[in-house]
Amino acid sequence: MTDVSAQPFPLLAKVRSKTGLVPAQSGLRSLRARWLIGILCVTLILVMFGSLATGPIGISVADFLISYASHIAGGGTGRPDAVSLRDWIVLSQIRLPRILLGALVGASLAVSGAVMQGLFRNPLADPGIVGVSSGAGLGAVGMIVLGGTILAPVVAFFGIYALPLAAFGGGLTTTWLLYRIGTSSGVTSVATLLLAGIALGALAGAFTGILVYMADDQQLRDLTFWGLGSLAGATWTKILSAGPIIGLTLIFMRLFADGLNGLMLGEAAAGHIGIRIQRLKNICIVMVAASTGASVAVSGGIGFVGIVVPHLLRLVIGPDHRYLLPASALLGASLLIVTDAISRTIVAPAELPIGILTALLGAPFFLWLLLKKRGMMGM
């Protein structure tokens, strides 16, 4: 057994050689992955600017940015004189927080899906499909409905972090139960994983229904729209509450890319090359639960991003998590920003919940993937 005392995952060349994941300078696929990540970075910037200019109110983003940059360079603060109050409010208080929150949530869901698929070694794993999002939603709904009564001390103590922490607790509990049910003797059954996810999601949905029944009229209106997934309520406060949690989990999950690569060999072989299997699983489960919980707390139920994005990227750059995770973050952020822009313009002046659009995109893809993998499930 390789000594693992010096560093968490002493893999590097050993894992990459055994899994066929060669160093970037000698692999065509790695070079392609680097190019793709660069392209995705540019795409994300363009998508953000395009979404900033999209809406029922026509605003020249270029003129706004030039005026604001000149204003800041001159030592001014607040709104520049050249920008109208309407444009300032729309861009700085409505569209910009919504775009940034969409980028955070999209990156979180996509990377969480990629990590779960690597952890369970199956492309069908996804926080929304296997019930993790439902568990996180239960925690968030519980905090929303009961935050003014029996959970008031919790809200007073944690402040703006009470909601994402409640969602994290619900997501963590669901993820842990899912892992315990779906894994036996170190082997994860795909069929058991999916069925357990359906059961846990249904159970979480039942308890969520009870809480919704207890909600007052204002809470009920908020929960109905929130349950379908939406970025309509994006504020700087929500970004400050969920952003640090999502950002830290994204960074930490990237650090375990080599460990996830090693799991591609199987748990027994991965253990022989120095991976602390149980430690890796525990950390990844906590990270996925925290990231998904924070996302669900601020955006509601947005499904299928975590299964569509990583699978599409694997077709292009392969399974190397060193590139798959950052590429998933970038593509997931871009996808959710574009989807949100469509949701707020397609039926303007009304707004279509974003979860409906992601389901229309992701459900057929999931069915195709399920049929493709049915031989592995003994169907």
mmCIF file of N, CA and C in Angstrom, residues 249-340:
data_model
loop_
_atom_site.group_PDB
_atom_site.id
_atom_site.type_symbol
_atom_site.label_atom_id
_atom_site.label_comp_id
_atom_site.label_asym_id
_atom_site.label_seq_id
_atom_site.Cartn_x
_atom_site.Cartn_y
_atom_site.Cartn_z
ATOM 1 N N THR A 249 -17.226 25.124 -2.054
ATOM 2 C CA THR A 249 -17.427 23.717 -2.431
ATOM 3 C C THR A 249 -16.907 23.433 -3.832
ATOM 4 N N LEU A 250 -17.056 24.391 -4.749
ATOM 5 C CA LEU A 250 -16.532 24.193 -6.098
ATOM 6 C C LEU A 250 -15.014 24.055 -6.072
ATOM 7 N N ILE A 251 -14.372 24.866 -5.264
ATOM 8 C CA ILE A 251 -12.909 24.782 -5.156
ATOM 9 C C ILE A 251 -12.482 23.458 -4.542
ATOM 10 N N PHE A 252 -13.142 23.056 -3.467
ATOM 11 C CA PHE A 252 -12.766 21.814 -2.793
ATOM 12 C C PHE A 252 -13.018 20.595 -3.663
ATOM 13 N N MET A 253 -14.145 20.592 -4.395
ATOM 14 C CA MET A 253 -14.429 19.440 -5.250
ATOM 15 C C MET A 253 -13.398 19.306 -6.360
ATOM 16 N N ARG A 254 -12.880 20.433 -6.852
ATOM 17 C CA ARG A 254 -11.830 20.359 -7.875
ATOM 18 C C ARG A 254 -10.554 19.732 -7.315
ATOM 19 N N LEU A 255 -10.287 19.910 -6.022
ATOM 20 C CA LEU A 255 -9.075 19.359 -5.422
ATOM 21 C C LEU A 255 -9.075 17.832 -5.386
ATOM 22 N N PHE A 256 -10.264 17.225 -5.504
ATOM 23 C CA PHE A 256 -10.361 15.773 -5.418
ATOM 24 C C PHE A 256 -10.552 15.132 -6.789
ATOM 25 N N ALA A 257 -10.146 15.850 -7.834
ATOM 26 C CA ALA A 257 -10.283 15.320 -9.192
ATOM 27 C C ALA A 257 -9.473 14.042 -9.380
ATOM 28 N N ASP A 258 -8.239 14.003 -8.842
ATOM 29 C CA ASP A 258 -7.423 12.802 -8.995
ATOM 30 C C ASP A 258 -8.024 11.606 -8.260
ATOM 31 N N GLY A 259 -8.631 11.874 -7.103
ATOM 32 C CA GLY A 259 -9.285 10.788 -6.387
ATOM 33 C C GLY A 259 -10.450 10.214 -7.166
ATOM 34 N N LEU A 260 -11.246 11.087 -7.796
ATOM 35 C CA LEU A 260 -12.356 10.620 -8.620
ATOM 36 C C LEU A 260 -11.848 9.879 -9.849
ATOM 37 N N ASN A 261 -10.730 10.324 -10.402
ATOM 38 C CA ASN A 261 -10.125 9.589 -11.517
ATOM 39 C C ASN A 261 -9.709 8.188 -11.077
ATOM 40 N N GLY A 262 -9.157 8.087 -9.885
ATOM 41 C CA GLY A 262 -8.736 6.781 -9.383
ATOM 42 C C GLY A 262 -9.893 5.823 -9.191
ATOM 43 N N LEU A 263 -11.068 6.368 -8.820
ATOM 44 C CA LEU A 263 -12.241 5.509 -8.627
ATOM 45 C C LEU A 263 -12.705 4.869 -9.927
ATOM 46 N N MET A 264 -12.275 5.409 -11.059
ATOM 47 C CA MET A 264 -12.628 4.800 -12.332
ATOM 48 C C MET A 264 -12.049 3.396 -12.460
ATOM 49 N N LEU A 265 -10.997 3.116 -11.681
ATOM 50 C CA LEU A 265 -10.391 1.784 -11.693
ATOM 51 C C LEU A 265 -11.204 0.771 -10.912
ATOM 52 N N GLY A 266 -12.144 1.256 -10.077
ATOM 53 C CA GLY A 266 -12.816 0.396 -9.114
ATOM 54 C C GLY A 266 -12.234 0.660 -7.735
ATOM 55 N N GLU A 267 -13.011 0.413 -6.714
ATOM 56 C CA GLU A 267 -12.580 0.759 -5.361
ATOM 57 C C GLU A 267 -11.383 -0.054 -4.901
ATOM 58 N N ALA A 268 -11.340 -1.319 -5.250
ATOM 59 C CA ALA A 268 -10.214 -2.154 -4.807
ATOM 60 C C ALA A 268 -8.901 -1.664 -5.417
ATOM 61 N N ALA A 269 -8.908 -1.453 -6.728
ATOM 62 C CA ALA A 269 -7.692 -0.983 -7.394
ATOM 63 C C ALA A 269 -7.325 0.418 -6.934
ATOM 64 N N ALA A 270 -8.316 1.277 -6.717
ATOM 65 C CA ALA A 270 -8.032 2.627 -6.254
ATOM 66 C C ALA A 270 -7.390 2.622 -4.874
ATOM 67 N N GLY A 271 -7.850 1.722 -4.017
ATOM 68 C CA GLY A 271 -7.248 1.611 -2.697
ATOM 69 C C GLY A 271 -5.793 1.182 -2.763
ATOM 70 N N HIS A 272 -5.454 0.334 -3.715
ATOM 71 C CA HIS A 272 -4.088 -0.160 -3.829
ATOM 72 C C HIS A 272 -3.121 0.915 -4.309
ATOM 73 N N ILE A 273 -3.613 1.947 -4.977
ATOM 74 C CA ILE A 273 -2.698 2.992 -5.434
ATOM 75 C C ILE A 273 -2.697 4.198 -4.494
ATOM 76 N N GLY A 274 -3.317 4.046 -3.321
ATOM 77 C CA GLY A 274 -3.159 5.052 -2.281
ATOM 78 C C GLY A 274 -4.335 5.957 -2.030
ATOM 79 N N ILE A 275 -5.482 5.707 -2.635
ATOM 80 C CA ILE A 275 -6.642 6.565 -2.399
ATOM 81 C C ILE A 275 -7.346 6.133 -1.124
ATOM 82 N N ARG A 276 -7.617 7.070 -0.267
ATOM 83 C CA ARG A 276 -8.411 6.776 0.932
ATOM 84 C C ARG A 276 -9.886 6.814 0.526
ATOM 85 N N ILE A 277 -10.399 5.670 0.193
ATOM 86 C CA ILE A 277 -11.713 5.573 -0.434
ATOM 87 C C ILE A 277 -12.797 6.193 0.442
ATOM 88 N N GLN A 278 -12.877 5.753 1.680
ATOM 89 C CA GLN A 278 -13.957 6.219 2.543
ATOM 90 C C GLN A 278 -13.850 7.709 2.808
ATOM 91 N N ARG A 279 -12.630 8.181 2.973
ATOM 92 C CA ARG A 279 -12.422 9.621 3.197
ATOM 93 C C ARG A 279 -12.874 10.423 1.979
ATOM 94 N N LEU A 280 -12.538 9.936 0.800
ATOM 95 C CA LEU A 280 -12.951 10.598 -0.429
ATOM 96 C C LEU A 280 -14.469 10.641 -0.540
ATOM 97 N N LYS A 281 -15.114 9.511 -0.250
ATOM 98 C CA LYS A 281 -16.573 9.452 -0.336
ATOM 99 C C LYS A 281 -17.225 10.421 0.647
ATOM 100 N N ASN A 282 -16.735 10.424 1.878
ATOM 101 C CA ASN A 282 -17.333 11.288 2.901
ATOM 102 C C ASN A 282 -17.228 12.761 2.515
ATOM 103 N N ILE A 283 -16.042 13.152 2.052
ATOM 104 C CA ILE A 283 -15.838 14.554 1.686
ATOM 105 C C ILE A 283 -16.700 14.930 0.488
ATOM 106 N N CYS A 284 -16.731 14.069 -0.524
ATOM 107 C CA CYS A 284 -17.518 14.371 -1.720
ATOM 108 C C CYS A 284 -19.006 14.460 -1.402
ATOM 109 N N ILE A 285 -19.487 13.580 -0.539
ATOM 110 C CA ILE A 285 -20.899 13.612 -0.157
ATOM 111 C C ILE A 285 -21.240 14.924 0.538
ATOM 112 N N VAL A 286 -20.378 15.362 1.450
ATOM 113 C CA VAL A 286 -20.614 16.622 2.158
ATOM 114 C C VAL A 286 -20.561 17.798 1.187
ATOM 115 N N MET A 287 -19.586 17.785 0.287
ATOM 116 C CA MET A 287 -19.450 18.884 -0.669
ATOM 117 C C MET A 287 -20.664 18.969 -1.604
ATOM 118 N N VAL A 288 -21.114 17.821 -2.105
ATOM 119 C CA VAL A 288 -22.281 17.814 -2.988
ATOM 120 C C VAL A 288 -23.521 18.305 -2.244
ATOM 121 N N ALA A 289 -23.692 17.841 -1.013
ATOM 122 C CA ALA A 289 -24.855 18.255 -0.235
ATOM 123 C C ALA A 289 -24.827 19.751 0.053
ATOM 124 N N ALA A 290 -23.648 20.286 0.409
ATOM 125 C CA ALA A 290 -23.537 21.720 0.699
ATOM 126 C C ALA A 290 -23.801 22.555 -0.548
ATOM 127 N N SER A 291 -23.200 22.157 -1.666
ATOM 128 C CA SER A 291 -23.357 22.920 -2.903
ATOM 129 C C SER A 291 -24.788 22.863 -3.411
ATOM 130 N N THR A 292 -25.367 21.660 -3.436
ATOM 131 C CA THR A 292 -26.752 21.515 -3.898
ATOM 132 C C THR A 292 -27.717 22.218 -2.952
ATOM 133 N N GLY A 293 -27.474 22.081 -1.646
ATOM 134 C CA GLY A 293 -28.352 22.718 -0.673
ATOM 135 C C GLY A 293 -28.370 24.227 -0.811
ATOM 136 N N ALA A 294 -27.200 24.829 -0.966
ATOM 137 C CA ALA A 294 -27.139 26.279 -1.128
ATOM 138 C C ALA A 294 -27.836 26.715 -2.417
ATOM 139 N N SER A 295 -27.691 25.926 -3.468
ATOM 140 C CA SER A 295 -28.331 26.264 -4.746
ATOM 141 C C SER A 295 -29.853 26.171 -4.649
ATOM 142 N N VAL A 296 -30.334 25.088 -4.068
ATOM 143 C CA VAL A 296 -31.776 24.900 -3.934
ATOM 144 C C VAL A 296 -32.384 25.987 -3.047
ATOM 145 N N ALA A 297 -31.646 26.417 -2.034
ATOM 146 C CA ALA A 297 -32.161 27.418 -1.105
ATOM 147 C C ALA A 297 -32.457 28.743 -1.793
ATOM 148 N N VAL A 298 -31.674 29.095 -2.815
ATOM 149 C CA VAL A 298 -31.843 30.403 -3.455
ATOM 150 C C VAL A 298 -32.540 30.335 -4.807
ATOM 151 N N SER A 299 -32.685 29.140 -5.375
ATOM 152 C CA SER A 299 -33.280 29.056 -6.716
ATOM 153 C C SER A 299 -34.424 28.065 -6.821
ATOM 154 N N GLY A 300 -34.652 27.261 -5.798
ATOM 155 C CA GLY A 300 -35.696 26.256 -5.883
ATOM 156 C C GLY A 300 -35.245 25.030 -6.657
ATOM 157 N N GLY A 301 -36.212 24.259 -7.130
ATOM 158 C CA GLY A 301 -35.896 22.998 -7.804
ATOM 159 C C GLY A 301 -35.616 23.171 -9.283
ATOM 160 N N ILE A 302 -34.351 23.123 -9.654
ATOM 161 C CA ILE A 302 -33.926 23.194 -11.059
ATOM 162 C C ILE A 302 -33.239 21.872 -11.379
ATOM 163 N N GLY A 303 -33.859 21.079 -12.209
ATOM 164 C CA GLY A 303 -33.356 19.724 -12.440
ATOM 165 C C GLY A 303 -32.613 19.561 -13.755
ATOM 166 N N PHE A 304 -31.922 18.435 -13.843
ATOM 167 C CA PHE A 304 -31.302 17.894 -15.057
ATOM 168 C C PHE A 304 -30.025 18.607 -15.510
ATOM 169 N N VAL A 305 -29.679 19.745 -14.925
ATOM 170 C CA VAL A 305 -28.423 20.396 -15.305
ATOM 171 C C VAL A 305 -27.246 19.486 -14.975
ATOM 172 N N GLY A 306 -27.325 18.816 -13.832
ATOM 173 C CA GLY A 306 -26.222 17.978 -13.375
ATOM 174 C C GLY A 306 -26.036 16.697 -14.159
ATOM 175 N N ILE A 307 -27.007 16.305 -14.963
ATOM 176 C CA ILE A 307 -26.831 15.086 -15.759
ATOM 177 C C ILE A 307 -26.519 15.416 -17.215
ATOM 178 N N VAL A 308 -27.078 16.508 -17.735
ATOM 179 C CA VAL A 308 -26.864 16.859 -19.134
ATOM 180 C C VAL A 308 -25.455 17.390 -19.364
ATOM 181 N N VAL A 309 -25.038 18.350 -18.551
ATOM 182 C CA VAL A 309 -23.754 19.033 -18.778
ATOM 183 C C VAL A 309 -22.559 18.088 -18.685
ATOM 184 N N PRO A 310 -22.377 17.335 -17.582
ATOM 185 C CA PRO A 310 -21.191 16.460 -17.526
ATOM 186 C C PRO A 310 -21.165 15.409 -18.625
ATOM 187 N N HIS A 311 -22.329 14.866 -18.981
ATOM 188 C CA HIS A 311 -22.336 13.820 -19.998
ATOM 189 C C HIS A 311 -21.944 14.380 -21.362
ATOM 190 N N LEU A 312 -22.443 15.545 -21.707
ATOM 191 C CA LEU A 312 -22.062 16.158 -22.975
ATOM 192 C C LEU A 312 -20.559 16.427 -23.022
ATOM 193 N N LEU A 313 -20.016 16.887 -21.918
ATOM 194 C CA LEU A 313 -18.583 17.195 -21.887
ATOM 195 C C LEU A 313 -17.734 15.930 -21.965
ATOM 196 N N ARG A 314 -18.201 14.838 -21.370
ATOM 197 C CA ARG A 314 -17.447 13.581 -21.463
ATOM 198 C C ARG A 314 -17.336 13.119 -22.913
ATOM 199 N N LEU A 315 -18.355 13.383 -23.699
ATOM 200 C CA LEU A 315 -18.311 12.996 -25.106
ATOM 201 C C LEU A 315 -17.234 13.764 -25.864
ATOM 202 N N VAL A 316 -16.886 14.953 -25.377
ATOM 203 C CA VAL A 316 -15.940 15.813 -26.083
ATOM 204 C C VAL A 316 -14.527 15.690 -25.518
ATOM 205 N N ILE A 317 -14.395 15.746 -24.178
ATOM 206 C CA ILE A 317 -13.056 15.807 -23.571
ATOM 207 C C ILE A 317 -12.714 14.573 -22.746
ATOM 208 N N GLY A 318 -13.650 13.640 -22.635
ATOM 209 C CA GLY A 318 -13.341 12.423 -21.881
ATOM 210 C C GLY A 318 -13.647 12.552 -20.402
ATOM 211 N N PRO A 319 -13.287 11.530 -19.611
ATOM 212 C CA PRO A 319 -13.702 11.462 -18.216
ATOM 213 C C PRO A 319 -12.727 12.058 -17.208
ATOM 214 N N ASP A 320 -11.626 12.658 -17.659
ATOM 215 C CA ASP A 320 -10.632 13.177 -16.731
ATOM 216 C C ASP A 320 -11.235 14.318 -15.915
ATOM 217 N N HIS A 321 -11.391 14.109 -14.601
ATOM 218 C CA HIS A 321 -12.048 15.102 -13.755
ATOM 219 C C HIS A 321 -11.219 16.360 -13.569
ATOM 220 N N ARG A 322 -9.936 16.333 -13.869
ATOM 221 C CA ARG A 322 -9.139 17.557 -13.800
ATOM 222 C C ARG A 322 -9.663 18.603 -14.760
ATOM 223 N N TYR A 323 -10.217 18.170 -15.879
ATOM 224 C CA TYR A 323 -10.781 19.076 -16.867
ATOM 225 C C TYR A 323 -12.300 19.051 -16.851
ATOM 226 N N LEU A 324 -12.868 17.916 -16.520
ATOM 227 C CA LEU A 324 -14.324 17.774 -16.538
ATOM 228 C C LEU A 324 -14.992 18.701 -15.527
ATOM 229 N N LEU A 325 -14.428 18.831 -14.333
ATOM 230 C CA LEU A 325 -15.063 19.644 -13.293
ATOM 231 C C LEU A 325 -15.064 21.137 -13.643
ATOM 232 N N PRO A 326 -13.913 21.739 -14.006
ATOM 233 C CA PRO A 326 -13.989 23.166 -14.386
ATOM 234 C C PRO A 326 -14.815 23.406 -15.642
ATOM 235 N N ALA A 327 -14.747 22.480 -16.611
ATOM 236 C CA ALA A 327 -15.559 22.640 -17.820
ATOM 237 C C ALA A 327 -17.043 22.554 -17.482
ATOM 238 N N SER A 328 -17.413 21.662 -16.566
ATOM 239 C CA SER A 328 -18.811 21.545 -16.148
ATOM 240 C C SER A 328 -19.286 22.824 -15.470
ATOM 241 N N ALA A 329 -18.429 23.412 -14.641
ATOM 242 C CA ALA A 329 -18.799 24.663 -13.974
ATOM 243 C C ALA A 329 -19.082 25.760 -14.987
ATOM 244 N N LEU A 330 -18.234 25.887 -15.991
ATOM 245 C CA LEU A 330 -18.396 26.940 -16.989
ATOM 246 C C LEU A 330 -19.622 26.710 -17.869
ATOM 247 N N LEU A 331 -19.780 25.473 -18.359
ATOM 248 C CA LEU A 331 -20.923 25.185 -19.224
ATOM 249 C C LEU A 331 -22.232 25.234 -18.439
ATOM 250 N N GLY A 332 -22.225 24.734 -17.203
ATOM 251 C CA GLY A 332 -23.430 24.794 -16.386
ATOM 252 C C GLY A 332 -23.865 26.225 -16.112
ATOM 253 N N ALA A 333 -22.890 27.101 -15.834
ATOM 254 C CA ALA A 333 -23.211 28.509 -15.602
ATOM 255 C C ALA A 333 -23.794 29.144 -16.853
ATOM 256 N N SER A 334 -23.172 28.899 -18.006
ATOM 257 C CA SER A 334 -23.659 29.469 -19.259
ATOM 258 C C SER A 334 -25.050 28.950 -19.600
ATOM 259 N N LEU A 335 -25.255 27.639 -19.415
ATOM 260 C CA LEU A 335 -26.551 27.031 -19.744
ATOM 261 C C LEU A 335 -27.672 27.630 -18.915
ATOM 262 N N LEU A 336 -27.437 27.820 -17.621
ATOM 263 C CA LEU A 336 -28.510 28.325 -16.767
ATOM 264 C C LEU A 336 -28.780 29.806 -17.040
ATOM 265 N N ILE A 337 -27.751 30.571 -17.361
ATOM 266 C CA ILE A 337 -27.965 31.982 -17.695
ATOM 267 C C ILE A 337 -28.792 32.104 -18.966
ATOM 268 N N VAL A 338 -28.465 31.305 -19.981
ATOM 269 C CA VAL A 338 -29.225 31.335 -21.234
ATOM 270 C C VAL A 338 -30.660 30.890 -21.002
ATOM 271 N N THR A 339 -30.831 29.809 -20.240
ATOM 272 C CA THR A 339 -32.173 29.310 -19.963
ATOM 273 C C THR A 339 -32.997 30.333 -19.199
ATOM 274 N N ASP A 340 -32.354 31.022 -18.262
ATOM 275 C CA ASP A 340 -33.064 32.053 -17.495
ATOM 276 C C ASP A 340 -33.461 33.218 -18.391
#
